[in-house]
Amino acid sequence: MEIHLITDSSKSNSELTSILKSVQEHIDYIHIREKTKTISKQQDLIQQLLNEGIPKQRLIVNDRVDLALMNGIHRVHLPSHSFKSSVVRERFPHLKIGTSIHSADEAEQIECTDYVLYGHIFPSQSKPGLKARGTKELQEVTAKSNVPVIAIGGIDCTTIQQLLPIPLKGIAVMSSILSAKDPLKAVLQLKDEIRRGFHEKFL
């Protein structure tokens, strides 16, 4: 099961670079999703990460297709307000494209996309006051989607076991890692829970 770590504009570039450098070997992808930062600041962050040895292949740029192209990054994620995936696919066929969806109906209609991100599954600090969609709706999404599904929202060591029976490509995490006192320890604990769950599943 892939682990995607999504940044959230809550930390400075230097703080974020330090955290991401410490955990990057233990996660599959890092989504650069710095909504409140200027394009210049986002570019600076990408350069810092690359200078620290984080591989381009591990980076996914959220929304800003231009930043991905400028830095030779071949993965982008398109939120619902962004470009249509069909347009990006037509113009830049070499890019791997992910999109955000919010219903099983959207999953059924998706096209020109390599994976979908669906949530929020559990109550989440980043979505205060909004009702979580839950695992039942997530199962409907995976049943209807013809591309791999990544689950997001409130996923940590206390909730991950509920997701393991569902045929997911992976999970996306934010605050459970980035806001942890020890982000590396938090990642390793999450991976241990995933391994334990799969081990028990196949006993």
PDB file of C-alpha atoms in Angstrom:
ATOM      1  CA  MET A   1       0.000   0.000   0.000  1.00  0.00           C
ATOM      2  CA  GLU A   2       1.462   3.329  -1.068  1.00  0.00           C
ATOM      3  CA  ILE A   3       1.865   6.168   1.419  1.00  0.00           C
ATOM      4  CA  HIS A   4       1.435   9.684   0.041  1.00  0.00           C
ATOM      5  CA  LEU A   5       2.429  12.621   2.258  1.00  0.00           C
ATOM      6  CA  ILE A   6       0.657  15.868   1.385  1.00  0.00           C
ATOM      7  CA  THR A   7       2.022  19.215   2.530  1.00  0.00           C
ATOM      8  CA  ASP A   8      -0.421  21.809   3.835  1.00  0.00           C
ATOM      9  CA  SER A   9       1.225  25.274   3.934  1.00  0.00           C
ATOM     10  CA  SER A  10       1.432  25.128   7.734  1.00  0.00           C
ATOM     11  CA  LYS A  11       5.223  25.234   7.918  1.00  0.00           C
ATOM     12  CA  SER A  12       8.037  27.304   6.496  1.00  0.00           C
ATOM     13  CA  ASN A  13      10.000  25.922   3.579  1.00  0.00           C
ATOM     14  CA  SER A  14      13.008  25.182   5.778  1.00  0.00           C
ATOM     15  CA  GLU A  15      10.911  23.360   8.403  1.00  0.00           C
ATOM     16  CA  LEU A  16       9.124  21.381   5.731  1.00  0.00           C
ATOM     17  CA  THR A  17      12.340  20.468   3.942  1.00  0.00           C
ATOM     18  CA  SER A  18      13.817  19.158   7.190  1.00  0.00           C
ATOM     19  CA  ILE A  19      10.767  16.976   7.887  1.00  0.00           C
ATOM     20  CA  LEU A  20      10.478  15.664   4.344  1.00  0.00           C
ATOM     21  CA  LYS A  21      14.171  14.843   4.182  1.00  0.00           C
ATOM     22  CA  SER A  22      13.851  12.782   7.379  1.00  0.00           C
ATOM     23  CA  VAL A  23      10.861  10.721   6.211  1.00  0.00           C
ATOM     24  CA  GLN A  24      11.239  10.538   2.435  1.00  0.00           C
ATOM     25  CA  GLU A  25      12.857   7.094   2.351  1.00  0.00           C
ATOM     26  CA  HIS A  26       9.838   5.633   4.158  1.00  0.00           C
ATOM     27  CA  ILE A  27       7.048   7.055   2.006  1.00  0.00           C
ATOM     28  CA  ASP A  28       6.233   6.644  -1.661  1.00  0.00           C
ATOM     29  CA  TYR A  29       5.259  10.148  -2.769  1.00  0.00           C
ATOM     30  CA  ILE A  30       5.369  13.727  -1.506  1.00  0.00           C
ATOM     31  CA  HIS A  31       2.620  16.049  -2.767  1.00  0.00           C
ATOM     32  CA  ILE A  32       3.676  19.696  -2.926  1.00  0.00           C
ATOM     33  CA  ARG A  33       0.396  21.363  -1.961  1.00  0.00           C
ATOM     34  CA  GLU A  34       1.250  24.797  -0.610  1.00  0.00           C
ATOM     35  CA  LYS A  35      -1.963  26.673  -1.370  1.00  0.00           C
ATOM     36  CA  THR A  36      -1.184  29.827   0.604  1.00  0.00           C
ATOM     37  CA  LYS A  37       2.386  30.265  -0.613  1.00  0.00           C
ATOM     38  CA  THR A  38       3.345  32.315  -3.636  1.00  0.00           C
ATOM     39  CA  ILE A  39       4.512  30.578  -6.792  1.00  0.00           C
ATOM     40  CA  SER A  40       8.016  31.835  -6.014  1.00  0.00           C
ATOM     41  CA  LYS A  41       7.918  30.249  -2.547  1.00  0.00           C
ATOM     42  CA  GLN A  42       6.632  26.986  -4.001  1.00  0.00           C
ATOM     43  CA  GLN A  43       9.449  26.997  -6.547  1.00  0.00           C
ATOM     44  CA  ASP A  44      11.963  27.654  -3.765  1.00  0.00           C
ATOM     45  CA  LEU A  45      10.571  24.686  -1.820  1.00  0.00           C
ATOM     46  CA  ILE A  46      10.877  22.345  -4.786  1.00  0.00           C
ATOM     47  CA  GLN A  47      14.466  23.453  -5.347  1.00  0.00           C
ATOM     48  CA  GLN A  48      15.305  22.957  -1.672  1.00  0.00           C
ATOM     49  CA  LEU A  49      13.897  19.430  -1.757  1.00  0.00           C
ATOM     50  CA  LEU A  50      15.811  18.551  -4.911  1.00  0.00           C
ATOM     51  CA  ASN A  51      19.010  20.055  -3.500  1.00  0.00           C
ATOM     52  CA  GLU A  52      18.597  17.866  -0.411  1.00  0.00           C
ATOM     53  CA  GLY A  53      18.575  14.775  -2.578  1.00  0.00           C
ATOM     54  CA  ILE A  54      14.860  13.992  -2.661  1.00  0.00           C
ATOM     55  CA  PRO A  55      14.281  12.309  -6.042  1.00  0.00           C
ATOM     56  CA  LYS A  56      12.059  14.010  -8.600  1.00  0.00           C
ATOM     57  CA  GLN A  57      10.322  10.660  -9.054  1.00  0.00           C
ATOM     58  CA  ARG A  58       8.998  10.949  -5.507  1.00  0.00           C
ATOM     59  CA  LEU A  59       7.460  14.403  -5.984  1.00  0.00           C
ATOM     60  CA  ILE A  60       3.923  15.245  -7.110  1.00  0.00           C
ATOM     61  CA  VAL A  61       3.019  18.885  -7.737  1.00  0.00           C
ATOM     62  CA  ASN A  62      -0.504  19.884  -6.778  1.00  0.00           C
ATOM     63  CA  ASP A  63      -2.367  22.108  -9.264  1.00  0.00           C
ATOM     64  CA  ARG A  64       0.698  23.923 -10.638  1.00  0.00           C
ATOM     65  CA  VAL A  65       1.438  22.042 -13.838  1.00  0.00           C
ATOM     66  CA  ASP A  66       3.846  24.837 -14.779  1.00  0.00           C
ATOM     67  CA  LEU A  67       6.026  24.194 -11.725  1.00  0.00           C
ATOM     68  CA  ALA A  68       6.144  20.491 -12.490  1.00  0.00           C
ATOM     69  CA  LEU A  69       7.249  21.170 -16.059  1.00  0.00           C
ATOM     70  CA  MET A  70       9.844  23.765 -15.016  1.00  0.00           C
ATOM     71  CA  ASN A  71      11.475  21.303 -12.638  1.00  0.00           C
ATOM     72  CA  GLY A  72      11.284  18.166 -14.740  1.00  0.00           C
ATOM     73  CA  ILE A  73       8.762  16.558 -12.390  1.00  0.00           C
ATOM     74  CA  HIS A  74       6.516  14.090 -14.191  1.00  0.00           C
ATOM     75  CA  ARG A  75       3.670  13.792 -11.688  1.00  0.00           C
ATOM     76  CA  VAL A  76       0.871  16.287 -11.041  1.00  0.00           C
ATOM     77  CA  HIS A  77      -2.303  16.236  -9.001  1.00  0.00           C
ATOM     78  CA  LEU A  78      -5.304  18.213 -10.218  1.00  0.00           C
ATOM     79  CA  PRO A  79      -7.851  19.336  -7.606  1.00  0.00           C
ATOM     80  CA  SER A  80     -11.449  19.799  -8.683  1.00  0.00           C
ATOM     81  CA  HIS A  81     -10.951  23.527  -9.421  1.00  0.00           C
ATOM     82  CA  SER A  82      -7.872  22.950 -11.599  1.00  0.00           C
ATOM     83  CA  PHE A  83      -7.365  22.096 -15.267  1.00  0.00           C
ATOM     84  CA  LYS A  84      -9.355  19.234 -16.735  1.00  0.00           C
ATOM     85  CA  SER A  85      -7.234  16.109 -16.790  1.00  0.00           C
ATOM     86  CA  SER A  86      -8.088  15.581 -20.475  1.00  0.00           C
ATOM     87  CA  VAL A  87      -6.532  18.953 -21.354  1.00  0.00           C
ATOM     88  CA  VAL A  88      -3.346  18.225 -19.419  1.00  0.00           C
ATOM     89  CA  ARG A  89      -3.133  14.722 -20.915  1.00  0.00           C
ATOM     90  CA  GLU A  90      -3.495  16.112 -24.447  1.00  0.00           C
ATOM     91  CA  ARG A  91      -0.863  18.819 -23.984  1.00  0.00           C
ATOM     92  CA  PHE A  92       1.592  16.857 -21.829  1.00  0.00           C
ATOM     93  CA  PRO A  93       1.114  13.131 -22.451  1.00  0.00           C
ATOM     94  CA  HIS A  94       4.277  12.230 -20.512  1.00  0.00           C
ATOM     95  CA  LEU A  95       2.788  13.413 -17.201  1.00  0.00           C
ATOM     96  CA  LYS A  96       1.265  11.056 -14.649  1.00  0.00           C
ATOM     97  CA  ILE A  97      -2.003  12.660 -13.527  1.00  0.00           C
ATOM     98  CA  GLY A  98      -4.018  12.301 -10.350  1.00  0.00           C
ATOM     99  CA  THR A  99      -7.352  13.992  -9.672  1.00  0.00           C
ATOM    100  CA  SER A 100      -9.510  14.624  -6.617  1.00  0.00           C
ATOM    101  CA  ILE A 101     -13.052  13.265  -6.537  1.00  0.00           C
ATOM    102  CA  HIS A 102     -15.843  13.474  -3.987  1.00  0.00           C
ATOM    103  CA  SER A 103     -18.383  10.804  -4.960  1.00  0.00           C
ATOM    104  CA  ALA A 104     -18.788   7.342  -6.459  1.00  0.00           C
ATOM    105  CA  ASP A 105     -20.518   8.913  -9.469  1.00  0.00           C
ATOM    106  CA  GLU A 106     -17.411  10.991 -10.184  1.00  0.00           C
ATOM    107  CA  ALA A 107     -15.289   7.853  -9.888  1.00  0.00           C
ATOM    108  CA  GLU A 108     -17.403   6.143 -12.523  1.00  0.00           C
ATOM    109  CA  GLN A 109     -17.002   9.021 -14.976  1.00  0.00           C
ATOM    110  CA  ILE A 110     -13.294   9.682 -14.522  1.00  0.00           C
ATOM    111  CA  GLU A 111     -11.045   9.717 -17.586  1.00  0.00           C
ATOM    112  CA  CYS A 112      -7.497  10.680 -18.570  1.00  0.00           C
ATOM    113  CA  THR A 113      -6.356  10.032 -15.015  1.00  0.00           C
ATOM    114  CA  ASP A 114      -3.844   7.602 -13.526  1.00  0.00           C
ATOM    115  CA  TYR A 115      -5.362   7.585 -10.027  1.00  0.00           C
ATOM    116  CA  VAL A 116      -8.012   9.356  -7.956  1.00  0.00           C
ATOM    117  CA  LEU A 117      -7.780  10.810  -4.462  1.00  0.00           C
ATOM    118  CA  TYR A 118     -10.984  10.399  -2.447  1.00  0.00           C
ATOM    119  CA  GLY A 119     -11.997  11.658   0.996  1.00  0.00           C
ATOM    120  CA  HIS A 120     -12.165  12.749   3.622  1.00  0.00           C
ATOM    121  CA  ILE A 121     -12.765   9.287   5.043  1.00  0.00           C
ATOM    122  CA  PHE A 122     -12.495  10.011   8.779  1.00  0.00           C
ATOM    123  CA  PRO A 123     -12.903  13.253  10.764  1.00  0.00           C
ATOM    124  CA  SER A 124      -9.943  15.446   9.913  1.00  0.00           C
ATOM    125  CA  GLN A 125      -8.249  18.519  11.368  1.00  0.00           C
ATOM    126  CA  SER A 126      -8.059  19.968   7.867  1.00  0.00           C
ATOM    127  CA  LYS A 127     -11.840  19.642   7.378  1.00  0.00           C
ATOM    128  CA  PRO A 128     -13.330  20.892  10.663  1.00  0.00           C
ATOM    129  CA  GLY A 129     -17.108  20.692  10.870  1.00  0.00           C
ATOM    130  CA  LEU A 130     -17.472  18.683   7.662  1.00  0.00           C
ATOM    131  CA  LYS A 131     -18.983  15.209   7.856  1.00  0.00           C
ATOM    132  CA  ALA A 132     -16.561  12.417   7.036  1.00  0.00           C
ATOM    133  CA  ARG A 133     -17.548  10.220   4.099  1.00  0.00           C
ATOM    134  CA  GLY A 134     -16.649   6.963   5.822  1.00  0.00           C
ATOM    135  CA  THR A 135     -15.513   3.554   4.656  1.00  0.00           C
ATOM    136  CA  LYS A 136     -18.837   2.484   3.132  1.00  0.00           C
ATOM    137  CA  GLU A 137     -18.735   5.281   0.560  1.00  0.00           C
ATOM    138  CA  LEU A 138     -15.048   4.570  -0.008  1.00  0.00           C
ATOM    139  CA  GLN A 139     -15.911   0.975  -0.890  1.00  0.00           C
ATOM    140  CA  GLU A 140     -18.464   2.244  -3.415  1.00  0.00           C
ATOM    141  CA  VAL A 141     -15.804   4.460  -4.981  1.00  0.00           C
ATOM    142  CA  THR A 142     -13.314   1.610  -5.329  1.00  0.00           C
ATOM    143  CA  ALA A 143     -16.024  -0.585  -6.854  1.00  0.00           C
ATOM    144  CA  LYS A 144     -16.944   2.002  -9.497  1.00  0.00           C
ATOM    145  CA  SER A 145     -13.535   3.471 -10.296  1.00  0.00           C
ATOM    146  CA  ASN A 146     -11.587   2.080 -13.233  1.00  0.00           C
ATOM    147  CA  VAL A 147      -8.346   3.617 -11.924  1.00  0.00           C
ATOM    148  CA  PRO A 148      -6.543   3.117  -8.589  1.00  0.00           C
ATOM    149  CA  VAL A 149      -7.952   4.912  -5.536  1.00  0.00           C
ATOM    150  CA  ILE A 150      -5.976   6.730  -2.832  1.00  0.00           C
ATOM    151  CA  ALA A 151      -7.886   7.430   0.399  1.00  0.00           C
ATOM    152  CA  ILE A 152      -7.368  10.640   2.366  1.00  0.00           C
ATOM    153  CA  GLY A 153      -8.646  12.245   5.546  1.00  0.00           C
ATOM    154  CA  GLY A 154      -8.064  11.451   9.210  1.00  0.00           C
ATOM    155  CA  ILE A 155      -5.853   8.473   8.461  1.00  0.00           C
ATOM    156  CA  ASP A 156      -3.414   7.530  11.208  1.00  0.00           C
ATOM    157  CA  CYS A 157      -2.411   4.558  13.359  1.00  0.00           C
ATOM    158  CA  THR A 158      -5.841   4.482  15.014  1.00  0.00           C
ATOM    159  CA  THR A 159      -7.865   4.355  11.783  1.00  0.00           C
ATOM    160  CA  ILE A 160      -5.683   2.587   9.214  1.00  0.00           C
ATOM    161  CA  GLN A 161      -6.896  -0.922  10.109  1.00  0.00           C
ATOM    162  CA  GLN A 162     -10.403  -0.026   8.886  1.00  0.00           C
ATOM    163  CA  LEU A 163      -9.009   0.621   5.401  1.00  0.00           C
ATOM    164  CA  LEU A 164      -6.947  -2.519   4.889  1.00  0.00           C
ATOM    165  CA  PRO A 165      -9.858  -4.735   3.717  1.00  0.00           C
ATOM    166  CA  ILE A 166     -10.664  -2.187   0.975  1.00  0.00           C
ATOM    167  CA  PRO A 167      -8.838  -2.559  -2.382  1.00  0.00           C
ATOM    168  CA  LEU A 168      -6.921   0.715  -2.245  1.00  0.00           C
ATOM    169  CA  LYS A 169      -3.790   1.698  -4.112  1.00  0.00           C
ATOM    170  CA  GLY A 170      -2.708   3.715  -1.118  1.00  0.00           C
ATOM    171  CA  ILE A 171      -3.399   6.305   1.551  1.00  0.00           C
ATOM    172  CA  ALA A 172      -2.633  10.010   1.820  1.00  0.00           C
ATOM    173  CA  VAL A 173      -1.679  11.601   5.130  1.00  0.00           C
ATOM    174  CA  MET A 174      -1.049  15.137   6.280  1.00  0.00           C
ATOM    175  CA  SER A 175      -1.256  16.288   9.897  1.00  0.00           C
ATOM    176  CA  SER A 176      -0.722  12.835  11.408  1.00  0.00           C
ATOM    177  CA  ILE A 177       2.847  13.065  10.113  1.00  0.00           C
ATOM    178  CA  LEU A 178       3.586  16.760   9.630  1.00  0.00           C
ATOM    179  CA  SER A 179       2.185  17.788  13.028  1.00  0.00           C
ATOM    180  CA  ALA A 180       3.689  14.879  14.947  1.00  0.00           C
ATOM    181  CA  LYS A 181       6.381  15.613  17.545  1.00  0.00           C
ATOM    182  CA  ASP A 182       8.527  13.042  15.761  1.00  0.00           C
ATOM    183  CA  PRO A 183       7.428  12.758  12.100  1.00  0.00           C
ATOM    184  CA  LEU A 184       9.802   9.877  11.337  1.00  0.00           C
ATOM    185  CA  LYS A 185       8.505   7.868  14.286  1.00  0.00           C
ATOM    186  CA  ALA A 186       4.926   8.585  13.175  1.00  0.00           C
ATOM    187  CA  VAL A 187       5.640   7.291   9.654  1.00  0.00           C
ATOM    188  CA  LEU A 188       7.317   4.136  10.942  1.00  0.00           C
ATOM    189  CA  GLN A 189       4.443   3.439  13.337  1.00  0.00           C
ATOM    190  CA  LEU A 190       1.945   3.838  10.507  1.00  0.00           C
ATOM    191  CA  LYS A 191       3.911   1.426   8.319  1.00  0.00           C
ATOM    192  CA  ASP A 192       4.079  -1.062  11.189  1.00  0.00           C
ATOM    193  CA  GLU A 193       0.288  -0.902  11.564  1.00  0.00           C
ATOM    194  CA  ILE A 194      -0.153  -1.544   7.847  1.00  0.00           C
ATOM    195  CA  ARG A 195       2.222  -4.520   7.947  1.00  0.00           C
ATOM    196  CA  ARG A 196       0.539  -5.912  11.041  1.00  0.00           C
ATOM    197  CA  GLY A 197      -2.901  -5.590   9.482  1.00  0.00           C
ATOM    198  CA  PHE A 198      -1.916  -7.334   6.279  1.00  0.00           C
ATOM    199  CA  HIS A 199      -0.103 -10.062   8.212  1.00  0.00           C
ATOM    200  CA  GLU A 200      -3.209 -10.777  10.307  1.00  0.00           C
ATOM    201  CA  LYS A 201      -5.411 -10.647   7.218  1.00  0.00           C
ATOM    202  CA  PHE A 202      -3.511 -13.456   5.516  1.00  0.00           C
ATOM    203  CA  LEU A 203      -2.916 -15.690   8.544  1.00  0.00           C
TER     204      LEU A 203
END
